[in-house]
Short mmCIF file of C-alpha atoms and ligand atoms in Angstrom, two decimals:
data_model
loop_
_atom_site.label_atom_id
_atom_site.label_comp_id
_atom_site.label_asym_id
_atom_site.label_seq_id
_atom_site.Cartn_x
_atom_site.Cartn_y
_atom_site.Cartn_z
CA MET A 14 24.21 12.22 17.42
CA ALA A 15 21.83 10.93 14.80
CA LYS A 16 19.37 10.10 17.55
CA VAL A 17 19.51 13.64 18.95
CA LYS A 18 18.93 15.08 15.50
CA CYS A 19 16.00 12.75 15.03
CA LEU A 20 14.41 13.84 18.31
CA ALA A 21 14.86 17.47 17.37
CA ALA A 22 13.16 16.82 14.08
CA LEU A 23 10.25 15.16 15.85
CA LEU A 24 9.88 18.12 18.15
CA LEU A 25 9.80 20.47 15.18
CA ILE A 26 7.13 18.36 13.56
CA ALA A 27 5.04 18.43 16.71
CA LEU A 28 5.34 22.20 17.09
CA ALA A 29 4.69 22.95 13.45
CA SER A 30 1.74 20.57 13.44
CA THR A 31 -0.07 22.50 16.15
CA GLU A 32 0.39 25.63 14.11
CA ALA A 33 -0.77 23.99 10.88
CA ALA A 34 -3.88 22.61 12.54
CA LEU A 35 -4.97 26.17 13.27
CA GLY A 36 -4.24 27.38 9.77
CA PRO A 37 -6.37 27.05 6.65
CA ARG A 38 -6.88 23.69 5.03
CA GLY A 39 -6.95 22.91 1.38
CA TYR A 40 -4.45 23.03 -1.41
CA GLY A 41 -1.13 24.33 -0.25
CA THR A 42 -1.55 23.56 3.42
CA ARG A 43 1.72 22.44 4.92
CA PHE A 44 2.26 20.18 7.92
CA GLY A 45 5.30 19.21 9.94
CA SER A 46 8.89 20.37 9.64
CA ALA A 47 9.27 19.18 6.07
CA PRO A 48 6.88 20.83 3.66
CA LEU A 49 4.19 18.16 3.61
CA LEU A 50 1.77 19.24 0.96
CA GLU A 51 -1.92 18.42 1.10
CA ARG A 52 -2.52 17.76 -2.59
CA PHE A 53 -6.08 16.51 -2.44
CA ALA A 54 -8.60 16.48 0.39
CA TRP A 55 -12.16 15.16 0.37
CA ARG A 56 -15.02 15.26 2.84
CA ILE A 57 -16.76 12.64 0.69
CA LEU A 58 -15.89 11.04 -2.64
CA ASP A 59 -17.64 11.78 -5.90
CA TRP A 60 -17.34 10.48 -9.46
CA ASN A 61 -17.25 12.07 -12.90
CA TYR A 62 -20.40 10.68 -14.48
CA PRO A 63 -20.93 11.26 -18.21
CA ASN A 64 -23.40 13.96 -17.20
CA GLU A 65 -25.30 15.26 -14.17
CA VAL A 66 -28.51 13.45 -15.15
CA SER A 67 -26.83 10.03 -15.01
CA ARG A 68 -25.21 10.97 -11.69
CA GLN A 69 -28.55 11.93 -10.18
CA GLN A 70 -30.13 8.74 -11.56
CA ALA A 71 -27.36 6.68 -9.94
CA ILE A 72 -27.97 8.41 -6.61
CA ALA A 73 -31.74 7.93 -6.89
CA SER A 74 -31.37 4.21 -7.69
CA GLY A 75 -28.78 3.60 -4.96
CA ASP A 76 -26.09 2.67 -7.49
CA PHE A 77 -24.12 5.61 -6.09
CA GLN A 78 -24.08 6.17 -2.33
CA PRO A 79 -21.28 8.68 -1.70
CA GLU A 80 -21.11 8.09 2.09
CA ASN A 81 -20.21 4.42 1.47
CA ALA A 82 -16.99 5.18 -0.42
CA LEU A 83 -13.60 4.97 1.29
CA PRO A 84 -10.35 5.23 -0.72
CA VAL A 85 -7.70 2.68 0.33
CA GLY A 86 -4.93 2.61 -2.28
CA ILE A 87 -2.97 4.92 -4.55
CA GLU A 88 -0.44 4.63 -7.36
CA ILE A 89 1.19 7.17 -9.60
CA TRP A 90 2.10 6.64 -13.24
CA ARG A 91 3.10 9.63 -15.38
CA ASP A 92 0.18 12.07 -15.09
CA LYS A 93 -2.28 9.57 -13.62
CA LEU A 94 -2.96 9.26 -9.91
CA PHE A 95 -4.84 6.01 -9.31
CA VAL A 96 -7.24 5.70 -6.39
CA SER A 97 -8.86 2.40 -5.40
CA VAL A 98 -12.18 2.19 -3.55
CA PRO A 99 -13.34 -1.22 -2.26
CA ARG A 100 -16.97 -2.30 -2.48
CA TRP A 101 -17.39 -2.78 1.27
CA LYS A 102 -20.90 -1.35 1.11
CA ASN A 103 -23.41 -0.76 -1.68
CA GLY A 104 -23.28 2.14 -4.08
CA ILE A 105 -19.62 2.26 -5.13
CA PRO A 106 -19.69 3.21 -8.84
CA ALA A 107 -16.10 2.10 -9.62
CA THR A 108 -13.38 0.35 -7.64
CA LEU A 109 -10.38 1.40 -9.78
CA ASN A 110 -10.15 5.10 -10.57
CA TYR A 111 -7.75 7.84 -11.51
CA ILE A 112 -7.26 11.58 -11.30
CA PRO A 113 -5.50 13.26 -14.28
CA LEU A 114 -2.66 15.14 -12.57
CA ASN A 115 -1.94 17.31 -15.62
CA SER A 116 -5.33 18.99 -15.43
CA VAL A 117 -6.35 18.56 -11.77
CA ARG A 118 -3.90 20.14 -9.38
CA GLY A 119 -5.69 20.20 -6.05
CA GLY A 120 -8.96 20.35 -4.19
CA ALA A 121 -11.43 17.46 -4.01
CA PRO A 122 -11.53 16.12 -7.58
CA LYS A 123 -14.16 13.69 -8.78
CA LEU A 124 -12.84 10.23 -9.61
CA ASN A 125 -12.74 8.74 -13.10
CA PRO A 126 -13.16 4.96 -13.55
CA TYR A 127 -10.09 3.17 -14.93
CA PRO A 128 -9.92 1.99 -17.59
CA SER A 129 -13.68 2.49 -18.13
CA TRP A 130 -17.10 2.33 -16.47
CA ALA A 131 -17.77 -1.00 -18.23
CA GLN A 132 -14.63 -2.54 -16.71
CA ASN A 133 -15.76 -1.53 -13.21
CA VAL A 134 -19.06 -3.39 -13.08
CA ALA A 135 -19.27 -5.35 -9.80
CA GLY A 136 -19.75 -9.08 -10.18
CA ALA A 137 -19.08 -9.05 -13.93
CA CYS A 138 -16.47 -11.79 -13.55
CA GLY A 139 -13.84 -11.63 -16.29
CA SER A 140 -14.90 -8.29 -17.72
CA GLY A 141 -15.35 -6.00 -14.71
CA LEU A 142 -13.37 -5.25 -11.54
CA THR A 143 -15.33 -5.85 -8.33
CA THR A 144 -13.03 -4.80 -5.46
CA VAL A 145 -9.47 -3.59 -5.72
CA TYR A 146 -7.19 -2.59 -2.82
CA ARG A 147 -3.52 -1.81 -3.45
CA ILE A 148 -2.19 -1.52 -6.98
CA HIS A 149 1.26 -1.30 -8.53
CA ALA A 150 2.60 0.35 -11.68
CA ASP A 151 5.90 -1.19 -12.79
CA VAL A 152 8.73 0.29 -14.85
CA CYS A 153 7.43 -1.60 -17.90
CA ASP A 154 4.30 0.61 -17.89
CA ARG A 155 2.06 -2.14 -16.59
CA LEU A 156 -0.53 -1.69 -13.86
CA TRP A 157 -0.90 -4.75 -11.61
CA VAL A 158 -4.38 -4.97 -10.16
CA LEU A 159 -5.60 -7.79 -7.94
CA ASP A 160 -9.39 -7.96 -8.02
CA VAL A 161 -10.39 -9.78 -4.84
CA GLY A 162 -13.89 -10.23 -6.27
CA THR A 163 -15.72 -9.51 -3.04
CA ILE A 164 -18.64 -7.27 -2.14
CA GLY A 165 -19.09 -6.39 1.54
CA ILE A 166 -16.76 -6.48 4.56
CA GLY A 167 -16.49 -8.78 7.56
CA ASN A 168 -19.56 -10.98 7.99
CA THR A 169 -21.35 -9.31 5.05
CA THR A 170 -18.74 -10.43 2.52
CA VAL A 171 -19.94 -12.15 -0.64
CA GLN A 172 -17.37 -13.65 -3.02
CA ALA A 173 -18.98 -12.48 -6.27
CA CYS A 174 -16.01 -13.42 -8.48
CA PRO A 175 -12.81 -15.42 -7.96
CA TYR A 176 -9.57 -13.65 -6.98
CA THR A 177 -8.17 -12.46 -10.31
CA LEU A 178 -4.92 -10.73 -11.15
CA ASN A 179 -5.36 -8.16 -13.94
CA VAL A 180 -2.40 -6.54 -15.64
CA PHE A 181 -3.09 -3.46 -17.77
CA ASP A 182 -0.88 -1.83 -20.39
CA LEU A 183 -0.84 1.75 -19.16
CA THR A 184 0.17 3.11 -22.54
CA THR A 185 -2.94 1.68 -24.25
CA ASP A 186 -5.26 1.09 -21.23
CA LYS A 187 -5.78 -2.46 -22.54
CA LEU A 188 -5.83 -5.58 -20.41
CA LEU A 189 -2.58 -7.46 -21.07
CA ARG A 190 -3.28 -10.44 -18.93
CA GLN A 191 -5.86 -11.88 -16.62
CA TYR A 192 -5.08 -14.75 -14.25
CA ARG A 193 -7.51 -16.36 -11.82
CA LEU A 194 -5.91 -17.63 -8.66
CA ARG A 195 -6.31 -21.39 -8.34
CA PRO A 196 -8.75 -22.68 -5.72
CA GLU A 197 -5.69 -24.09 -3.87
CA ASP A 198 -4.17 -20.59 -3.65
CA VAL A 199 -6.89 -19.35 -1.31
CA ASN A 200 -8.86 -20.67 1.64
CA GLN A 201 -12.15 -19.79 3.32
CA ASN A 202 -10.55 -16.96 5.35
CA THR A 203 -8.52 -15.45 2.51
CA PHE A 204 -8.36 -11.64 2.43
CA ILE A 205 -5.65 -10.15 0.24
CA ALA A 206 -5.19 -6.39 0.29
CA ASN A 207 -1.54 -5.99 -0.68
CA ILE A 208 0.62 -6.97 -3.63
CA ALA A 209 4.32 -6.51 -4.38
CA ILE A 210 5.79 -6.73 -7.87
CA ASP A 211 9.28 -8.15 -8.33
CA LEU A 212 11.03 -7.33 -11.59
CA GLY A 213 14.24 -9.30 -11.93
CA LYS A 214 17.34 -8.75 -14.03
CA GLY A 215 15.75 -10.47 -17.02
CA GLY A 216 13.57 -7.57 -18.16
CA CYS A 217 9.83 -7.13 -18.27
CA ASP A 218 9.04 -10.83 -18.62
CA ASP A 219 11.09 -11.65 -15.52
CA ALA A 220 8.24 -10.59 -13.23
CA PHE A 221 6.63 -12.06 -10.14
CA ALA A 222 3.70 -10.88 -8.04
CA TYR A 223 3.54 -11.57 -4.31
CA MET A 224 0.12 -11.35 -2.68
CA SER A 225 -0.22 -11.35 1.11
CA ASP A 226 -3.18 -13.24 2.56
CA GLU A 227 -3.88 -11.26 5.70
CA LEU A 228 -6.62 -13.42 7.21
CA GLY A 229 -5.83 -16.76 5.52
CA TYR A 230 -2.13 -16.43 6.54
CA GLY A 231 -0.34 -17.21 3.34
CA LEU A 232 1.75 -15.69 0.58
CA ILE A 233 0.70 -16.34 -3.00
CA VAL A 234 3.36 -16.14 -5.69
CA TYR A 235 2.54 -15.58 -9.36
CA SER A 236 5.15 -16.03 -12.08
CA TRP A 237 4.49 -13.92 -15.17
CA GLN A 238 6.74 -16.11 -17.32
CA LEU A 239 5.20 -19.40 -16.21
CA ASN A 240 1.69 -17.88 -15.92
CA LYS A 241 1.35 -19.95 -12.79
CA SER A 242 0.74 -19.39 -9.08
CA TRP A 243 1.46 -21.22 -5.84
CA ARG A 244 1.00 -20.65 -2.14
CA LEU A 245 3.44 -20.56 0.75
CA TYR A 246 2.81 -20.79 4.45
CA HIS A 247 5.05 -19.60 7.29
CA SER A 248 4.27 -18.97 10.93
CA TYR A 249 5.78 -15.48 10.50
CA PHE A 250 2.60 -14.63 8.56
CA MET A 251 0.59 -14.87 11.78
CA PRO A 252 -0.38 -11.87 13.94
CA ASP A 253 1.31 -11.37 17.31
CA PRO A 254 -1.39 -12.20 19.89
CA LEU A 255 -0.07 -9.39 22.10
CA ALA A 256 -0.41 -6.75 19.38
CA GLY A 257 -4.12 -6.82 18.53
CA ASP A 258 -5.23 -3.70 20.43
CA TYR A 259 -5.41 -0.34 18.63
CA ASN A 260 -6.09 3.28 19.61
CA ILE A 261 -6.61 5.36 16.47
CA GLY A 262 -8.68 8.47 15.76
CA GLY A 263 -10.03 8.51 19.32
CA LEU A 264 -11.29 4.93 19.04
CA ASN A 265 -10.16 1.79 20.83
CA PHE A 266 -10.70 -1.44 18.92
CA GLN A 267 -9.19 -4.89 18.47
CA TRP A 268 -7.93 -6.29 15.17
CA GLY A 269 -6.38 -9.41 16.64
CA GLU A 270 -6.62 -11.60 13.54
CA GLU A 271 -4.71 -9.42 11.10
CA GLY A 272 -1.67 -11.27 9.76
CA ILE A 273 0.77 -10.68 6.87
CA PHE A 274 -0.02 -7.31 5.32
CA GLY A 275 2.41 -4.65 4.04
CA MET A 276 5.32 -5.70 1.83
CA SER A 277 8.23 -3.98 0.12
CA LEU A 278 11.06 -5.13 -2.12
CA SER A 279 14.72 -4.14 -1.83
CA PRO A 280 16.80 -3.21 -4.87
CA ILE A 281 18.40 -6.18 -6.64
CA ALA A 282 21.33 -7.47 -4.58
CA LEU A 283 24.69 -8.89 -5.69
CA ASP A 284 23.24 -12.38 -5.96
CA GLY A 285 20.67 -11.13 -8.50
CA PHE A 286 17.69 -11.28 -6.17
CA ARG A 287 15.70 -8.81 -4.12
CA THR A 288 14.66 -9.16 -0.51
CA LEU A 289 10.97 -9.09 0.33
CA PHE A 290 10.27 -7.32 3.60
CA PHE A 291 6.87 -7.91 5.14
CA HIS A 292 4.94 -7.51 8.37
CA PRO A 293 1.69 -8.74 9.83
CA LEU A 294 -0.65 -5.82 10.57
CA SER A 295 -1.18 -6.85 14.20
CA SER A 296 2.52 -6.95 15.04
CA ASN A 297 5.40 -4.58 15.73
CA ARG A 298 7.80 -6.75 13.81
CA GLU A 299 9.26 -6.92 10.33
CA PHE A 300 10.36 -10.10 8.56
CA ALA A 301 12.40 -10.72 5.42
CA VAL A 302 12.96 -13.40 2.80
CA SER A 303 14.96 -13.51 -0.41
CA THR A 304 13.00 -13.62 -3.64
CA ARG A 305 15.36 -16.48 -4.59
CA ILE A 306 13.23 -18.58 -2.23
CA LEU A 307 9.88 -17.15 -3.28
CA ARG A 308 10.56 -17.53 -7.03
CA ASP A 309 11.34 -21.22 -6.73
CA GLU A 310 8.12 -23.22 -6.44
CA SER A 311 10.02 -26.26 -5.26
CA ARG A 312 11.03 -24.30 -2.15
CA ALA A 313 7.43 -23.51 -1.19
CA GLU A 314 7.24 -26.53 1.12
CA ASP A 315 10.76 -26.30 2.44
CA SER A 316 11.81 -22.74 3.22
CA TRP A 317 11.12 -22.24 6.92
CA HIS A 318 14.73 -21.46 7.78
CA ASP A 319 15.18 -19.05 4.88
CA PHE A 320 12.89 -16.47 6.47
CA GLN A 321 14.52 -13.88 8.71
CA VAL A 322 13.21 -12.17 11.83
CA LEU A 323 14.04 -8.48 12.25
CA PRO A 324 13.99 -6.62 15.58
CA GLU A 325 10.73 -5.03 16.74
CA ARG A 326 9.89 -1.46 15.76
CA GLY A 327 8.88 -0.87 19.37
CA PRO A 328 5.53 0.16 20.86
CA LEU A 329 2.99 1.90 18.61
CA GLY A 330 4.59 0.06 15.71
CA HIS A 331 1.53 -1.19 13.82
CA SER A 332 2.09 -0.63 10.11
CA THR A 333 -0.17 -0.86 7.06
CA ALA A 334 1.49 -0.33 3.69
CA GLU A 335 5.23 0.05 3.14
CA VAL A 336 7.44 0.80 0.17
CA MET A 337 11.18 0.76 -0.58
CA ASP A 338 12.74 3.10 -3.10
CA ASP A 339 15.59 2.40 -5.52
CA ASN A 340 18.11 3.59 -2.91
CA GLY A 341 16.96 1.07 -0.32
CA LEU A 342 15.05 3.63 1.75
CA GLN A 343 11.96 2.07 3.26
CA PHE A 344 8.88 4.10 4.21
CA PHE A 345 6.15 2.55 6.33
CA ASN A 346 2.84 3.83 7.62
CA LEU A 347 2.65 4.03 11.42
CA VAL A 348 -1.08 3.99 12.02
CA ASP A 349 -0.95 4.36 15.84
CA GLN A 350 1.14 7.52 15.46
CA ASN A 351 -0.69 9.20 12.55
CA ALA A 352 2.71 9.07 10.91
CA VAL A 353 5.04 7.64 8.26
CA GLY A 354 8.37 6.19 9.33
CA CYS A 355 11.60 5.58 7.44
CA TRP A 356 14.42 3.07 7.61
CA ASN A 357 17.65 3.23 5.67
CA SER A 358 18.31 -0.40 4.80
CA LEU A 359 22.07 0.17 4.68
CA LEU A 360 21.82 0.18 8.48
CA PRO A 361 20.55 -2.67 10.66
CA TYR A 362 16.79 -2.79 11.19
CA ALA A 363 16.46 -1.26 14.67
CA PRO A 364 14.36 1.53 16.21
CA SER A 365 17.51 3.66 16.56
CA ASN A 366 17.93 3.49 12.78
CA GLN A 367 14.34 4.52 12.11
CA ALA A 368 12.67 7.93 12.21
CA VAL A 369 9.31 9.55 11.71
CA VAL A 370 9.31 11.58 8.48
CA ALA A 371 5.74 12.89 8.54
CA ARG A 372 3.16 13.12 11.27
CA HIS A 373 -0.06 15.02 11.80
CA ASP A 374 -2.71 14.18 14.36
CA GLU A 375 -5.59 15.40 12.25
CA ALA A 376 -4.52 15.19 8.63
CA MET A 377 -2.82 11.82 8.96
CA ILE A 378 -5.36 9.72 10.84
CA PHE A 379 -4.82 6.24 9.42
CA PRO A 380 -2.21 6.41 6.67
CA ALA A 381 -3.50 3.62 4.43
CA ASP A 382 -1.09 3.68 1.52
CA VAL A 383 2.37 5.07 0.75
CA LYS A 384 4.27 5.27 -2.53
CA VAL A 385 7.49 6.78 -3.87
CA ASN A 386 7.44 8.15 -7.39
CA ARG A 387 10.29 10.11 -8.98
CA GLY A 388 11.70 11.25 -5.64
CA LEU A 389 8.34 12.23 -4.20
CA LEU A 390 6.71 10.47 -1.25
CA TRP A 391 2.92 10.07 -1.63
CA ILE A 392 0.76 9.29 1.39
CA MET A 393 -2.96 8.56 1.49
CA THR A 394 -4.85 8.84 4.78
CA ASP A 395 -8.48 7.79 5.14
CA ARG A 396 -9.67 7.41 8.80
CA MET A 397 -10.53 3.80 7.99
CA PRO A 398 -11.17 2.65 11.59
CA VAL A 399 -13.68 5.47 12.08
CA PHE A 400 -15.43 4.35 8.86
CA LEU A 401 -15.47 0.69 9.95
CA VAL A 402 -16.00 0.93 13.70
CA SER A 403 -18.02 4.17 13.93
CA THR A 404 -19.18 6.66 11.27
CA LEU A 405 -17.27 9.39 9.47
CA ASN A 406 -18.22 13.02 9.99
CA TYR A 407 -18.97 14.20 6.46
CA THR A 408 -18.73 17.88 7.29
CA ASP A 409 -15.07 17.25 8.14
CA VAL A 410 -12.23 16.37 5.75
CA ASN A 411 -11.83 12.57 5.86
CA PHE A 412 -9.55 11.55 2.97
CA ARG A 413 -6.29 13.13 1.98
CA ILE A 414 -3.44 12.61 -0.44
CA LEU A 415 -0.25 14.28 0.76
CA THR A 416 3.20 14.59 -0.79
CA VAL A 417 6.69 15.51 0.34
CA PRO A 418 9.99 15.19 -1.52
CA VAL A 419 11.91 12.20 -0.12
CA ARG A 420 14.99 14.37 0.29
CA ASP A 421 13.10 16.84 2.51
CA ALA A 422 11.28 14.10 4.40
CA ILE A 423 14.47 12.38 5.56
CA ALA A 424 16.56 15.56 6.03
CA GLY A 425 18.01 15.64 9.53
CA THR A 426 16.90 12.10 10.38
CA VAL A 427 18.90 8.92 10.80
CA CYS A 428 17.63 7.85 7.36
CA ASP A 429 19.77 10.61 5.86
CA ASN A 430 23.05 9.89 7.59
CA SER A 431 24.59 7.37 5.22
CA PRO A 432 25.86 8.82 1.98
CA TRP A 433 25.23 6.45 -0.91
CA THR A 434 28.28 5.07 -2.60
CA TYR A 435 28.55 2.98 -5.69
CA THR A 436 31.17 0.27 -6.08
CA GLY A 437 31.09 -0.93 -9.64
CA ASN A 438 27.43 -1.00 -10.42
CA GLN A 439 26.37 -1.89 -6.90
CA LEU A 440 24.93 0.20 -4.15
CA GLY A 441 26.90 0.31 -0.96
CA GLY A 442 27.27 2.47 2.11
CA PRO A 443 29.75 3.41 4.82
CA TYR A 444 29.11 -0.03 6.33
CA GLY A 445 29.81 -1.72 2.99
CA GLN A 446 27.06 -3.74 1.39
CA PRO A 447 23.59 -3.49 2.89
CA TRP A 448 23.00 -6.35 5.32
CA TRP A 449 20.53 -8.01 2.98
CA ASP A 450 23.22 -8.09 0.29
CA ARG A 451 25.94 -9.89 2.26
C1 LIG B 17 -22.00 -8.81 11.69
O1 LIG B 17 -21.07 -8.05 12.42
C2 LIG B 17 -21.60 -6.90 13.01
C3 LIG B 17 -20.49 -6.11 13.67
O2 LIG B 17 -19.24 -6.59 13.34
C4 LIG B 17 -22.67 -7.30 14.03
O3 LIG B 17 -23.25 -6.16 14.60
C5 LIG B 17 -23.74 -8.12 13.33
O4 LIG B 17 -24.67 -8.62 14.28
C6 LIG B 17 -23.13 -9.30 12.58
N1 LIG B 17 -24.16 -9.96 11.81
C7 LIG B 17 -24.25 -11.28 11.71
C8 LIG B 17 -25.36 -11.80 10.85
O5 LIG B 17 -23.47 -12.04 12.29
C1 LIG B 18 -2.61 -18.11 -18.16
O1 LIG B 18 -3.24 -19.22 -17.57
C2 LIG B 18 -4.65 -19.17 -17.59
C3 LIG B 18 -5.16 -20.41 -16.90
O2 LIG B 18 -4.78 -20.44 -15.58
C4 LIG B 18 -5.17 -19.07 -18.99
O3 LIG B 18 -6.57 -18.91 -18.97
C5 LIG B 18 -4.53 -17.89 -19.69
O4 LIG B 18 -4.91 -17.87 -21.03
C6 LIG B 18 -3.03 -17.97 -19.60
N1 LIG B 18 -2.45 -16.75 -20.15
C7 LIG B 18 -1.37 -16.77 -20.90
C8 LIG B 18 -0.88 -15.47 -21.40
O5 LIG B 18 -0.77 -17.80 -21.14
C1 LIG B 19 -17.86 17.38 12.34
O1 LIG B 19 -16.83 18.13 11.74
C2 LIG B 19 -17.06 19.53 11.80
C3 LIG B 19 -15.97 20.20 10.97
O2 LIG B 19 -14.68 19.87 11.45
C4 LIG B 19 -17.08 19.98 13.24
O3 LIG B 19 -17.34 21.37 13.32
C5 LIG B 19 -18.18 19.22 13.99
O4 LIG B 19 -18.12 19.52 15.35
C6 LIG B 19 -17.99 17.72 13.80
N1 LIG B 19 -19.12 17.00 14.36
C7 LIG B 19 -19.00 16.06 15.27
C8 LIG B 19 -20.26 15.38 15.70
O5 LIG B 19 -17.92 15.70 15.70
#
């Protein structure tokens, strides 16, 4: 029954999408069966310079080259929408930026450097951010920002500064902590785009960061309390050699080397720990490990059997970012399908327990990041493969930030068919405890 419902929902999305594609774009455009709102849409990115003279000077000098800017990450904290832009090419004025949501409600807003222009100077190791991908705001009002320190992409990459974790106090915009990864934490292939932040039962100091090394095939753990990092290896971090071929945005290309990428953390389970879900980018599979293992440095060398293999998502299952909300609902970007999928973690991880919650063949080409904030699902799409493999068409809309209430997104899908129940203080479902909590 759930499956039938899910198919019907997909059909609705497909039909509505055709209609939406013919309609007007811009603020208020809706896609799919759920009201997917196009909040922001850009043909090309621009920045709020102190004045137009300085902007023109930056363009004239090459310090600002708008066609080189591609947004890759988002985060939402109160009235700030953060947008990260890597320095893959020259002329990116700032890598960490925000849009003030209280005053900017739609359109193609110019970006504002966060926390300042001075703290976004490339190659200013220790004082400026060079390249930032995905970022995370925690419930303790801290923004976790991994500066990978690189300028360029692929064979043009220069490591201008060491990999450095920066944690900002969002209430004061001051840097709370800066931690350089140890040389042993990285290797010559290291490329880290994603981080996950694990807050335990012990409050704000009981925090760990997990950083996935996509091309160096490792997981780096940072303990806030110990102010210390270490590196883990597992063969589950490797790409699946059969899953390296992609067809996205009308392009065929091969990303065969892409290993461990998107990660998400479950709610805290009965044993006091979360589960980290993760997947290599070139793979249709999800894996899982308890944070009990990750948090214990002594287990770094001896944890092979503590990692779990989950069933495959099925064909067209490549996924970039993923997120899990406080109810154990996971959302994951399905880049082959121009879509975002969901899985209710009270049910076993299986294609029959997953559904597409948003899909649009024009507006959602390459969903790069996904977040849940106060019951709202945020999706950023950026046509990244077209940018990297070909060239973007700058008379067309290329970058979008879309939202849909989680409740509407999952309505009528298998992700919505298990009423939440609470036993004591613990989350449970019709099948009892979630599988990761048994
Ligand atoms: C770098 O890679 C690009 C395409 O990926 C290729 O065209 C170029 O020749 C390469 N340059 C060098 C110096 O290897
Ligand atoms: C954390 O460790 C680094 C050295 O790795 C040091 O420079 C820094 O001051 C330490 N921070 C705190 C808060 O202890
Ligand atoms: C670029 O996008 C515009 C607007 O969608 C479209 O009219 C035009 O045909 C596109 N150009 C190419 C070369 O695809």
